[in-house]
């Protein structure tokens, strides 16, 4: 009977244990947490149970609670997966047990949340049977939304004394968030291995965050136990506390988020390349000997936190080439920017800021005198005020459709030899209210004309004088422009160290017997006129900017000796204009087909003019004209979609980009039309060399092109001064029509195709037929100068031949049609026939030049064909009296082979060949030395 009572008591005790949920469940297979078949004993762990997970993957698919979880080592990994949106909570500890015989790799993942009291990895003691080989006990934490640890992380590495061996304890945090209330407890092992405890320098490392809430989280810094923060974010978020000295480690992202003082722990406290230092709360400070270091590309984020005033609290760049970013987040009040957060010793404090981002709707005040930044990004409706100057060298962006109110001229868009700042493509609603200073660098490698504008608008302080002439202030040797004329009345003096304006007059410097170097264009009349007074001439208006033809060779007050004599050469300079930025769509109306219309690029940004012309709303305009300042004295080049540029030697070739500050001409292709330029037409292709840069633009491959270039000899070198092109295709029109590009006369030499009494830069013609021809017209060439024509084709499929007729010299030359370049040198004389419509390109389908009548002939040659040593007789029609003739004999390629003189008697004369000519076709040119009448005839040498 007694035994029965004992049996009943034991049974009751077992029943009570089961009733109070003190069962320990051990995984026997991979599976679902809520599946009874996953565990031994069979069942599902509940609130009071403990869990052991062996070499299995356990997936938590519904919210669960238990006392503790221990992972065991074995031949495979232990894996706990908490699905997204699911939580697993432990009232006790999560433990990763070491092993004497195998490594223990435990993984927690799944995107859900996991909560435990302490996390214990490894034990203090291992027995003497531990092998000599080191074992690893590692917890891997991946992509948990939250891993909340109410207590401590205890990572203990056990040591076997004899033989010496270790069971190394490690926590590898790859991704997700760990929120730690307690401390990092990593007991020392002496001697022992390195890289123990918490690490973020792992294989497959992604974004991870660990939050320290303890006022003193006990983070070791020795080599053996120091955590690695190089692969994730570390946030100090204690509720309260006195001054905390930050561990002197390398961080990727460091977040200070506690209302306390933070002090740099030493000069090895460093933010890695591309990392972040975020000041959400608290005050950061340091001393001269323990300044925090930052590497290139670090972003400093400020919201509620701040730096202690003083240079020692600035962050120190690791080298002079580093650049960093600063982001100012939403704040409860206006953010005062009165100091800069970083510098490099021996360098200026403000030469290293890459991007400043402003995100607070409560506004900002800048009181630092000068802040050069590469990029300024404003993401919120706000006001930006202050006495400082923000110099933007790359990009100004308002990406969220915000309205920004800014103190006049607080922002300057900088232009220099390296770059010109631009305004990004802005969404609808984005605007900046207040004046901005916009610069335009001019390299002035030569003395050239340009089409220029200032991309701002405004009704006050908008004159040429107040902007491009610095309002009369001499700011240095490379600022502003000297604008002159023959009646300039500006008076200035030179005291040896600076130049001073004494009398403004009409704003023009005097250069005796000069022309005006600034010209305005009247779009209503289609004509240029001189700017004779820069004080009364608006550079821009309240509605729009304006384009100008400008020959700006020197900075302000630099073009003359101040006594009416101009200085030679040219000097680089930077134009500056202050006004309201132009944003949004800009529409130009009343563009006619009977005259040119000048437009200044309205935006402080490059434009892709192909996008403008391709816009369906702009079908009334199909080409444009710009000046290339690297050609001649500045040469107009015409562009359309079929042929590209009229001058194939332009530095713009294959580019469709207009730069900030560049102006251009358009002309309607039919009746009066409008042109709209949009934010979407902006480009990021910046060049400061010629106001352009390469940007691919293909011409039509089915159009035959015949190109002509004009080059001028200067200092024994030929350089391009102009060009034109004919496009020949089915459907083209040989008569003048709206598809043809009218010629705008250059300040220097001009080359054009002459059709229907008009000079053209681009002529669209029907496909070639027999006896078709092109007439080339040359104007404004310099008497006495040597010139060269360069002729070539592309996409040419014509089966006949072509030749160049020099109607002045009489030389006729075969032309290649295979794309190779043909060059023809000539000289311009006092004879008006040496320019004008001097050249003709003739296309013939039948035969070659040798079987073609060249021109009207007024003389006969015999014998013809002749031998190389013959004396040939020349019979001249209608010449009965004695006359002296000069003769030149050319090869078929235009080369002069033989020349001389003879006297005709009764219309007859003779030429001794004397073995001067080779076998083949030649051209004899005769010129009457009395009346300059000239004649041509072919001569064949057999």
PDB file of C-alpha atoms in Angstrom, residues 734-842:
ATOM      1  CA  UNK A 734      17.315  72.210-105.629  1.00  0.00           C
ATOM      2  CA  UNK A 735      15.534  75.525-105.186  1.00  0.00           C
ATOM      3  CA  UNK A 736      15.700  77.583-102.022  1.00  0.00           C
ATOM      4  CA  UNK A 737      13.193  76.336 -99.410  1.00  0.00           C
ATOM      5  CA  UNK A 738      12.656  76.205 -95.646  1.00  0.00           C
ATOM      6  CA  UNK A 739      14.862  73.136 -95.277  1.00  0.00           C
ATOM      7  CA  UNK A 740      17.941  75.061 -96.367  1.00  0.00           C
ATOM      8  CA  UNK A 741      20.115  76.718 -93.739  1.00  0.00           C
ATOM      9  CA  UNK A 742      20.642  80.388 -94.512  1.00  0.00           C
ATOM     10  CA  UNK A 743      24.173  81.671 -94.077  1.00  0.00           C
ATOM     11  CA  UNK A 744      24.874  84.080 -91.207  1.00  0.00           C
ATOM     12  CA  UNK A 745      27.947  86.120 -92.057  1.00  0.00           C
ATOM     13  CA  UNK A 746      30.963  85.557 -89.835  1.00  0.00           C
ATOM     14  CA  UNK A 747      33.114  88.372 -88.474  1.00  0.00           C
ATOM     15  CA  UNK A 748      35.895  86.885 -90.639  1.00  0.00           C
ATOM     16  CA  UNK A 749      35.947  84.749 -93.777  1.00  0.00           C
ATOM     17  CA  UNK A 750      32.811  83.055 -95.099  1.00  0.00           C
ATOM     18  CA  UNK A 751      32.239  79.988 -97.253  1.00  0.00           C
ATOM     19  CA  UNK A 752      28.748  79.209 -98.517  1.00  0.00           C
ATOM     20  CA  UNK A 753      26.833  77.294-101.147  1.00  0.00           C
ATOM     21  CA  UNK A 754      25.220  79.841-103.455  1.00  0.00           C
ATOM     22  CA  UNK A 755      21.699  79.012-104.667  1.00  0.00           C
ATOM     23  CA  UNK A 756      18.919  81.242-106.038  1.00  0.00           C
ATOM     24  CA  UNK A 757      20.914  84.356-105.126  1.00  0.00           C
ATOM     25  CA  UNK A 758      21.240  83.235-101.482  1.00  0.00           C
ATOM     26  CA  UNK A 759      24.234  82.012 -99.506  1.00  0.00           C
ATOM     27  CA  UNK A 760      23.564  78.819 -97.556  1.00  0.00           C
ATOM     28  CA  UNK A 761      25.389  76.974 -94.801  1.00  0.00           C
ATOM     29  CA  UNK A 762      23.327  73.853 -95.408  1.00  0.00           C
ATOM     30  CA  UNK A 763      21.627  73.117 -98.722  1.00  0.00           C
ATOM     31  CA  UNK A 764      19.127  70.289 -99.158  1.00  0.00           C
ATOM     32  CA  UNK A 765      19.060  69.108-102.793  1.00  0.00           C
ATOM     33  CA  UNK A 766      17.604  66.411-104.977  1.00  0.00           C
ATOM     34  CA  UNK A 767      19.811  63.379-105.598  1.00  0.00           C
ATOM     35  CA  UNK A 768      22.556  64.106-108.139  1.00  0.00           C
ATOM     36  CA  UNK A 769      21.771  64.087-111.846  1.00  0.00           C
ATOM     37  CA  UNK A 770      24.091  64.510-114.823  1.00  0.00           C
ATOM     38  CA  UNK A 771      25.545  68.031-115.154  1.00  0.00           C
ATOM     39  CA  UNK A 772      24.402  68.953-111.650  1.00  0.00           C
ATOM     40  CA  UNK A 773      26.669  71.463-109.955  1.00  0.00           C
ATOM     41  CA  UNK A 774      27.283  73.335-106.701  1.00  0.00           C
ATOM     42  CA  UNK A 775      28.557  76.896-106.569  1.00  0.00           C
ATOM     43  CA  UNK A 776      30.829  77.870-103.674  1.00  0.00           C
ATOM     44  CA  UNK A 777      30.938  81.512-102.662  1.00  0.00           C
ATOM     45  CA  UNK A 778      33.813  83.017-100.655  1.00  0.00           C
ATOM     46  CA  UNK A 779      33.509  86.420 -99.011  1.00  0.00           C
ATOM     47  CA  UNK A 780      35.451  88.641 -96.617  1.00  0.00           C
ATOM     48  CA  UNK A 781      38.723  86.886 -97.425  1.00  0.00           C
ATOM     49  CA  UNK A 782      41.926  88.841 -96.783  1.00  0.00           C
ATOM     50  CA  UNK A 783      43.837  90.035 -99.826  1.00  0.00           C
ATOM     51  CA  UNK A 784      47.296  88.494 -99.970  1.00  0.00           C
ATOM     52  CA  UNK A 785      46.412  85.531 -97.795  1.00  0.00           C
ATOM     53  CA  UNK A 786      46.753  81.906 -98.788  1.00  0.00           C
ATOM     54  CA  UNK A 787      43.689  79.710 -98.378  1.00  0.00           C
ATOM     55  CA  UNK A 788      42.776  76.098 -98.862  1.00  0.00           C
ATOM     56  CA  UNK A 789      39.559  74.325 -99.821  1.00  0.00           C
ATOM     57  CA  UNK A 790      39.027  70.874 -98.332  1.00  0.00           C
ATOM     58  CA  UNK A 791      36.329  68.877-100.104  1.00  0.00           C
ATOM     59  CA  UNK A 792      35.010  65.413 -99.268  1.00  0.00           C
ATOM     60  CA  UNK A 793      31.910  63.247 -99.339  1.00  0.00           C
ATOM     61  CA  UNK A 794      30.123  60.794 -97.053  1.00  0.00           C
ATOM     62  CA  UNK A 795      27.401  58.234 -97.819  1.00  0.00           C
ATOM     63  CA  UNK A 796      28.032  59.035-101.501  1.00  0.00           C
ATOM     64  CA  UNK A 797      26.778  56.488-104.063  1.00  0.00           C
ATOM     65  CA  UNK A 798      26.962  58.583-107.248  1.00  0.00           C
ATOM     66  CA  UNK A 799      28.357  56.514-110.142  1.00  0.00           C
ATOM     67  CA  UNK A 800      29.691  59.413-112.201  1.00  0.00           C
ATOM     68  CA  UNK A 801      32.631  61.722-111.692  1.00  0.00           C
ATOM     69  CA  UNK A 802      33.056  65.202-110.248  1.00  0.00           C
ATOM     70  CA  UNK A 803      35.553  67.965-110.734  1.00  0.00           C
ATOM     71  CA  UNK A 804      36.356  71.323-109.205  1.00  0.00           C
ATOM     72  CA  UNK A 805      36.434  74.346-111.483  1.00  0.00           C
ATOM     73  CA  UNK A 806      38.456  77.339-110.306  1.00  0.00           C
ATOM     74  CA  UNK A 807      36.733  79.969-112.411  1.00  0.00           C
ATOM     75  CA  UNK A 808      39.440  82.520-111.585  1.00  0.00           C
ATOM     76  CA  UNK A 809      42.584  80.544-112.363  1.00  0.00           C
ATOM     77  CA  UNK A 810      40.965  78.230-114.902  1.00  0.00           C
ATOM     78  CA  UNK A 811      42.260  75.124-113.152  1.00  0.00           C
ATOM     79  CA  UNK A 812      39.970  72.098-113.389  1.00  0.00           C
ATOM     80  CA  UNK A 813      40.614  69.162-111.092  1.00  0.00           C
ATOM     81  CA  UNK A 814      39.091  65.712-110.632  1.00  0.00           C
ATOM     82  CA  UNK A 815      37.456  65.208-107.225  1.00  0.00           C
ATOM     83  CA  UNK A 816      37.337  61.921-105.309  1.00  0.00           C
ATOM     84  CA  UNK A 817      33.866  60.762-104.242  1.00  0.00           C
ATOM     85  CA  UNK A 818      35.001  57.961-101.928  1.00  0.00           C
ATOM     86  CA  UNK A 819      35.168  59.999 -98.713  1.00  0.00           C
ATOM     87  CA  UNK A 820      38.830  60.944 -99.016  1.00  0.00           C
ATOM     88  CA  UNK A 821      39.713  64.611 -98.546  1.00  0.00           C
ATOM     89  CA  UNK A 822      40.737  66.694-101.545  1.00  0.00           C
ATOM     90  CA  UNK A 823      42.741  69.860-100.826  1.00  0.00           C
ATOM     91  CA  UNK A 824      43.059  72.827-103.147  1.00  0.00           C
ATOM     92  CA  UNK A 825      45.269  75.813-102.291  1.00  0.00           C
ATOM     93  CA  UNK A 826      44.647  79.277-103.671  1.00  0.00           C
ATOM     94  CA  UNK A 827      45.489  82.894-103.023  1.00  0.00           C
ATOM     95  CA  UNK A 828      43.245  85.920-102.762  1.00  0.00           C
ATOM     96  CA  UNK A 829      44.377  88.963-104.742  1.00  0.00           C
ATOM     97  CA  UNK A 830      43.103  92.478-105.375  1.00  0.00           C
ATOM     98  CA  UNK A 831      41.143  91.080-108.265  1.00  0.00           C
ATOM     99  CA  UNK A 832      37.530  90.844-107.149  1.00  0.00           C
ATOM    100  CA  UNK A 833      37.209  87.657-109.214  1.00  0.00           C
ATOM    101  CA  UNK A 834      39.611  85.890-106.829  1.00  0.00           C
ATOM    102  CA  UNK A 835      36.753  85.616-104.310  1.00  0.00           C
ATOM    103  CA  UNK A 836      32.976  85.542-104.654  1.00  0.00           C
ATOM    104  CA  UNK A 837      31.479  82.707-106.706  1.00  0.00           C
ATOM    105  CA  UNK A 838      34.913  81.492-107.702  1.00  0.00           C
ATOM    106  CA  UNK A 839      34.475  77.728-107.370  1.00  0.00           C
ATOM    107  CA  UNK A 840      32.114  75.277-108.977  1.00  0.00           C
ATOM    108  CA  UNK A 841      31.722  71.552-108.302  1.00  0.00           C
ATOM    109  CA  UNK A 842      30.398  69.789-111.418  1.00  0.00           C
TER     110      UNK A 842
END
